[in-house]
mmCIF file with all atom_site columns, C-alpha atoms in Angstrom:
data_model
loop_
_atom_site.group_PDB
_atom_site.id
_atom_site.type_symbol
_atom_site.label_atom_id
_atom_site.label_alt_id
_atom_site.label_comp_id
_atom_site.label_asym_id
_atom_site.label_entity_id
_atom_site.label_seq_id
_atom_site.pdbx_PDB_ins_code
_atom_site.Cartn_x
_atom_site.Cartn_y
_atom_site.Cartn_z
_atom_site.occupancy
_atom_site.B_iso_or_equiv
_atom_site.pdbx_formal_charge
_atom_site.auth_seq_id
_atom_site.auth_comp_id
_atom_site.auth_asym_id
_atom_site.auth_atom_id
_atom_site.pdbx_PDB_model_num
ATOM 1   C CA . MET M 1 1   ? -23.493 21.428  -2.107  1.00 0.00 ? 191 MET M CA 1
ATOM 2   C CA . GLU M 1 2   ? -19.436 21.835  -3.376  1.00 0.00 ? 192 GLU M CA 1
ATOM 3   C CA . LEU M 1 3   ? -18.694 21.610  0.251   1.00 0.00 ? 193 LEU M CA 1
ATOM 4   C CA . LEU M 1 4   ? -19.964 18.528  0.413   1.00 0.00 ? 194 LEU M CA 1
ATOM 5   C CA . PHE M 1 5   ? -18.526 16.940  -2.696  1.00 0.00 ? 195 PHE M CA 1
ATOM 6   C CA . ILE M 1 6   ? -15.197 18.236  -1.601  1.00 0.00 ? 196 ILE M CA 1
ATOM 7   C CA . THR M 1 7   ? -15.770 16.753  2.265   1.00 0.00 ? 197 THR M CA 1
ATOM 8   C CA . LEU M 1 8   ? -16.373 12.990  0.355   1.00 0.00 ? 198 LEU M CA 1
ATOM 9   C CA . GLY M 1 9   ? -13.390 13.820  -1.586  1.00 0.00 ? 199 GLY M CA 1
ATOM 10  C CA . GLY M 1 10  ? -11.243 14.810  1.802   1.00 0.00 ? 200 GLY M CA 1
ATOM 11  C CA . VAL M 1 11  ? -12.827 11.695  2.999   1.00 0.00 ? 201 VAL M CA 1
ATOM 12  C CA . ILE M 1 12  ? -11.842 9.141   -0.095  1.00 0.00 ? 202 ILE M CA 1
ATOM 13  C CA . LEU M 1 13  ? -8.646  10.830  0.372   1.00 0.00 ? 203 LEU M CA 1
ATOM 14  C CA . GLY M 1 14  ? -8.268  9.674   4.226   1.00 0.00 ? 204 GLY M CA 1
ATOM 15  C CA . LEU M 1 15  ? -9.418  6.078   3.681   1.00 0.00 ? 205 LEU M CA 1
ATOM 16  C CA . GLY M 1 16  ? -6.569  6.093   0.918   1.00 0.00 ? 206 GLY M CA 1
ATOM 17  C CA . ALA M 1 17  ? -4.069  7.168   3.271   1.00 0.00 ? 207 ALA M CA 1
ATOM 18  C CA . ARG M 1 18  ? -5.498  5.096   6.133   1.00 0.00 ? 208 ARG M CA 1
ATOM 19  C CA . TYR M 1 19  ? -4.918  1.222   4.045   1.00 0.00 ? 209 TYR M CA 1
ATOM 20  C CA . PHE M 1 20  ? -2.313  2.599   1.963   1.00 0.00 ? 210 PHE M CA 1
ATOM 21  C CA . LEU M 1 21  ? -0.316  3.743   4.125   1.00 0.00 ? 211 LEU M CA 1
ATOM 22  C CA . PRO M 1 22  ? 2.158   1.762   7.090   1.00 0.00 ? 212 PRO M CA 1
ATOM 23  C CA . ASN M 1 23  ? 1.033   2.287   10.577  1.00 0.00 ? 213 ASN M CA 1
ATOM 24  C CA . ARG M 1 24  ? -2.995  1.510   10.046  1.00 0.00 ? 214 ARG M CA 1
ATOM 25  C CA . ASP M 1 25  ? -2.733  -0.521  13.286  1.00 0.00 ? 215 ASP M CA 1
ATOM 26  C CA . ARG M 1 26  ? -1.299  2.597   14.949  1.00 0.00 ? 216 ARG M CA 1
ATOM 27  C CA . HIS M 1 27  ? -4.590  4.874   14.878  1.00 0.00 ? 217 HIS M CA 1
ATOM 28  C CA . GLY M 1 28  ? -8.476  4.566   14.586  1.00 0.00 ? 218 GLY M CA 1
ATOM 29  C CA . VAL M 1 29  ? -10.543 3.656   11.907  1.00 0.00 ? 219 VAL M CA 1
ATOM 30  C CA . VAL M 1 30  ? -12.493 6.894   11.180  1.00 0.00 ? 220 VAL M CA 1
ATOM 31  C CA . LEU M 1 31  ? -9.248  8.813   12.490  1.00 0.00 ? 221 LEU M CA 1
ATOM 32  C CA . ILE M 1 32  ? -7.767  9.308   9.259   1.00 0.00 ? 222 ILE M CA 1
ATOM 33  C CA . PRO M 1 33  ? -10.621 10.014  7.158   1.00 0.00 ? 223 PRO M CA 1
ATOM 34  C CA . ALA M 1 34  ? -11.522 12.479  9.425   1.00 0.00 ? 224 ALA M CA 1
ATOM 35  C CA . ILE M 1 35  ? -8.852  14.342  9.409   1.00 0.00 ? 225 ILE M CA 1
ATOM 36  C CA . GLY M 1 36  ? -9.438  14.625  5.570   1.00 0.00 ? 226 GLY M CA 1
ATOM 37  C CA . ALA M 1 37  ? -12.576 15.785  5.664   1.00 0.00 ? 227 ALA M CA 1
ATOM 38  C CA . ALA M 1 38  ? -12.145 18.187  8.580   1.00 0.00 ? 228 ALA M CA 1
ATOM 39  C CA . VAL M 1 39  ? -9.111  19.830  6.302   1.00 0.00 ? 229 VAL M CA 1
ATOM 40  C CA . SER M 1 40  ? -10.716 19.601  3.085   1.00 0.00 ? 230 SER M CA 1
ATOM 41  C CA . ALA M 1 41  ? -13.646 21.515  4.255   1.00 0.00 ? 231 ALA M CA 1
ATOM 42  C CA . VAL M 1 42  ? -11.510 24.109  6.246   1.00 0.00 ? 232 VAL M CA 1
ATOM 43  C CA . VAL M 1 43  ? -9.124  24.273  3.306   1.00 0.00 ? 233 VAL M CA 1
ATOM 44  C CA . TRP M 1 44  ? -12.582 24.772  0.786   1.00 0.00 ? 234 TRP M CA 1
ATOM 45  C CA . VAL M 1 45  ? -13.988 27.854  2.978   1.00 0.00 ? 235 VAL M CA 1
ATOM 46  C CA . GLY M 1 46  ? -10.864 29.490  3.263   1.00 0.00 ? 236 GLY M CA 1
ATOM 47  C CA . LEU M 1 47  ? -10.538 29.399  -0.351  1.00 0.00 ? 237 LEU M CA 1
ATOM 48  C CA . THR M 1 48  ? -13.503 30.848  -0.842  1.00 0.00 ? 238 THR M CA 1
ATOM 49  C CA . TRP M 1 49  ? -13.469 33.523  1.579   1.00 0.00 ? 239 TRP M CA 1
ATOM 50  C CA . LEU M 1 50  ? -10.222 34.315  -0.252  1.00 0.00 ? 240 LEU M CA 1
ATOM 51  C CA . GLY M 1 51  ? -12.437 35.297  -3.445  1.00 0.00 ? 241 GLY M CA 1
ATOM 52  C CA . TRP M 1 52  ? -11.597 31.833  -5.321  1.00 0.00 ? 242 TRP M CA 1
ATOM 53  C CA . ALA M 1 53  ? -14.867 30.920  -7.340  1.00 0.00 ? 243 ALA M CA 1
ATOM 54  C CA . TRP M 1 54  ? -16.256 27.468  -6.446  1.00 0.00 ? 244 TRP M CA 1
ATOM 55  C CA . ASP M 1 55  ? -16.671 26.739  -9.764  1.00 0.00 ? 245 ASP M CA 1
ATOM 56  C CA . GLY M 1 56  ? -13.570 27.005  -10.766 1.00 0.00 ? 246 GLY M CA 1
ATOM 57  C CA . GLY M 1 57  ? -11.097 24.207  -11.934 1.00 0.00 ? 247 GLY M CA 1
ATOM 58  C CA . TRP M 1 58  ? -8.220  25.677  -9.146  1.00 0.00 ? 248 TRP M CA 1
ATOM 59  C CA . ILE M 1 59  ? -9.718  25.759  -5.891  1.00 0.00 ? 249 ILE M CA 1
ATOM 60  C CA . TRP M 1 60  ? -10.547 21.878  -6.017  1.00 0.00 ? 250 TRP M CA 1
ATOM 61  C CA . VAL M 1 61  ? -7.079  21.428  -7.136  1.00 0.00 ? 251 VAL M CA 1
ATOM 62  C CA . VAL M 1 62  ? -5.948  22.769  -3.970  1.00 0.00 ? 252 VAL M CA 1
ATOM 63  C CA . THR M 1 63  ? -8.062  21.911  -1.954  1.00 0.00 ? 253 THR M CA 1
ATOM 64  C CA . LEU M 1 64  ? -7.414  18.049  -2.820  1.00 0.00 ? 254 LEU M CA 1
ATOM 65  C CA . VAL M 1 65  ? -3.862  18.163  -2.957  1.00 0.00 ? 255 VAL M CA 1
ATOM 66  C CA . VAL M 1 66  ? -3.424  20.137  0.550   1.00 0.00 ? 256 VAL M CA 1
ATOM 67  C CA . THR M 1 67  ? -5.777  17.484  2.117   1.00 0.00 ? 257 THR M CA 1
ATOM 68  C CA . ALA M 1 68  ? -3.609  14.489  0.277   1.00 0.00 ? 258 ALA M CA 1
ATOM 69  C CA . ALA M 1 69  ? -0.587  15.952  1.893   1.00 0.00 ? 259 ALA M CA 1
ATOM 70  C CA . VAL M 1 70  ? -1.854  16.417  5.165   1.00 0.00 ? 260 VAL M CA 1
ATOM 71  C CA . VAL M 1 71  ? -3.645  13.264  5.710   1.00 0.00 ? 261 VAL M CA 1
ATOM 72  C CA . VAL M 1 72  ? -0.240  11.357  4.636   1.00 0.00 ? 262 VAL M CA 1
ATOM 73  C CA . ILE M 1 73  ? 1.476   13.576  6.900   1.00 0.00 ? 263 ILE M CA 1
ATOM 74  C CA . ALA M 1 74  ? -0.711  13.432  9.695   1.00 0.00 ? 264 ALA M CA 1
ATOM 75  C CA . ASP M 1 75  ? -1.032  9.342   9.039   1.00 0.00 ? 265 ASP M CA 1
ATOM 76  C CA . LEU M 1 76  ? 3.195   8.769   9.250   1.00 0.00 ? 266 LEU M CA 1
ATOM 77  C CA . ILE M 1 77  ? 3.485   11.459  12.280  1.00 0.00 ? 267 ILE M CA 1
ATOM 78  C CA . ILE M 1 78  ? 0.463   9.726   14.000  1.00 0.00 ? 268 ILE M CA 1
ATOM 79  C CA . GLY M 1 79  ? 1.758   6.105   13.680  1.00 0.00 ? 269 GLY M CA 1
ATOM 80  C CA . ARG M 1 80  ? 5.106   6.999   14.434  1.00 0.00 ? 270 ARG M CA 1
ATOM 81  C CA . THR M 1 81  ? 4.192   8.674   17.569  1.00 0.00 ? 271 THR M CA 1
ATOM 82  C CA . ARG M 1 82  ? 1.856   5.892   19.245  1.00 0.00 ? 272 ARG M CA 1
ATOM 83  C CA . LYS M 1 83  ? 4.677   3.165   18.539  1.00 0.00 ? 273 LYS M CA 1
ATOM 84  C CA . GLN M 1 84  ? 7.015   4.962   20.585  1.00 0.00 ? 274 GLN M CA 1
ATOM 85  C CA . HIS M 1 85  ? 4.410   5.843   23.227  1.00 0.00 ? 275 HIS M CA 1
ATOM 86  C CA . ASP M 1 86  ? 3.871   2.372   23.124  1.00 0.00 ? 276 ASP M CA 1
ATOM 87  C CA . GLN M 1 87  ? 7.374   0.977   22.935  1.00 0.00 ? 277 GLN M CA 1
ATOM 88  C CA . ARG M 1 88  ? 8.118   3.384   25.804  1.00 0.00 ? 278 ARG M CA 1
ATOM 89  C CA . ARG M 1 89  ? 5.053   2.035   28.094  1.00 0.00 ? 279 ARG M CA 1
ATOM 90  C CA . LEU M 1 90  ? 5.910   -1.698  27.370  1.00 0.00 ? 280 LEU M CA 1
ATOM 91  C CA . GLU M 1 91  ? 9.218   -0.861  28.690  1.00 0.00 ? 281 GLU M CA 1
ATOM 92  C CA . ALA M 1 92  ? 7.617   1.241   31.693  1.00 0.00 ? 282 ALA M CA 1
ATOM 93  C CA . LEU M 1 93  ? 5.233   -1.954  32.099  1.00 0.00 ? 283 LEU M CA 1
ATOM 94  C CA . LEU M 1 94  ? 8.409   -4.433  31.858  1.00 0.00 ? 284 LEU M CA 1
ATOM 95  C CA . SER M 1 95  ? 10.352  -2.513  34.220  1.00 0.00 ? 285 SER M CA 1
ATOM 96  C CA . ARG M 1 96  ? 7.779   -3.124  37.142  1.00 0.00 ? 286 ARG M CA 1
ATOM 97  C CA . ASN M 1 97  ? 7.262   -6.804  36.498  1.00 0.00 ? 287 ASN M CA 1
ATOM 98  C CA . ILE M 1 98  ? 3.458   -6.552  35.907  1.00 0.00 ? 288 ILE M CA 1
ATOM 99  C CA . PRO M 1 99  ? 2.474   -9.352  33.707  1.00 0.00 ? 289 PRO M CA 1
ATOM 100 C CA . VAL M 1 100 ? 1.754   -8.466  30.475  1.00 0.00 ? 290 VAL M CA 1
ATOM 101 C CA . PRO M 1 101 ? -1.298  -10.114 28.881  1.00 0.00 ? 291 PRO M CA 1
ATOM 102 C CA . GLY M 1 102 ? -0.793  -11.338 25.763  1.00 0.00 ? 292 GLY M CA 1
#
């Protein structure tokens, strides 16, 4: 049951990163929340395998802090990479004299 709660927390952190950080127009609606869910679940399971008690406070804090850091970094990197890729693609299309819709 705790794994479900921590995964939901990862989704919520991902949604927060999606809507409070720039570049939300550079990736899909579900991508960053899905990364948050996956990271929180993996970190939680990893910490429980290391012997951290699921009813202890530190496992919650560490999992949510790591998840928050990963979703922020992922959002910024994906947005920047996508922007650069889109710019290169536009320049390639314009250099071929192909009309760009819009």
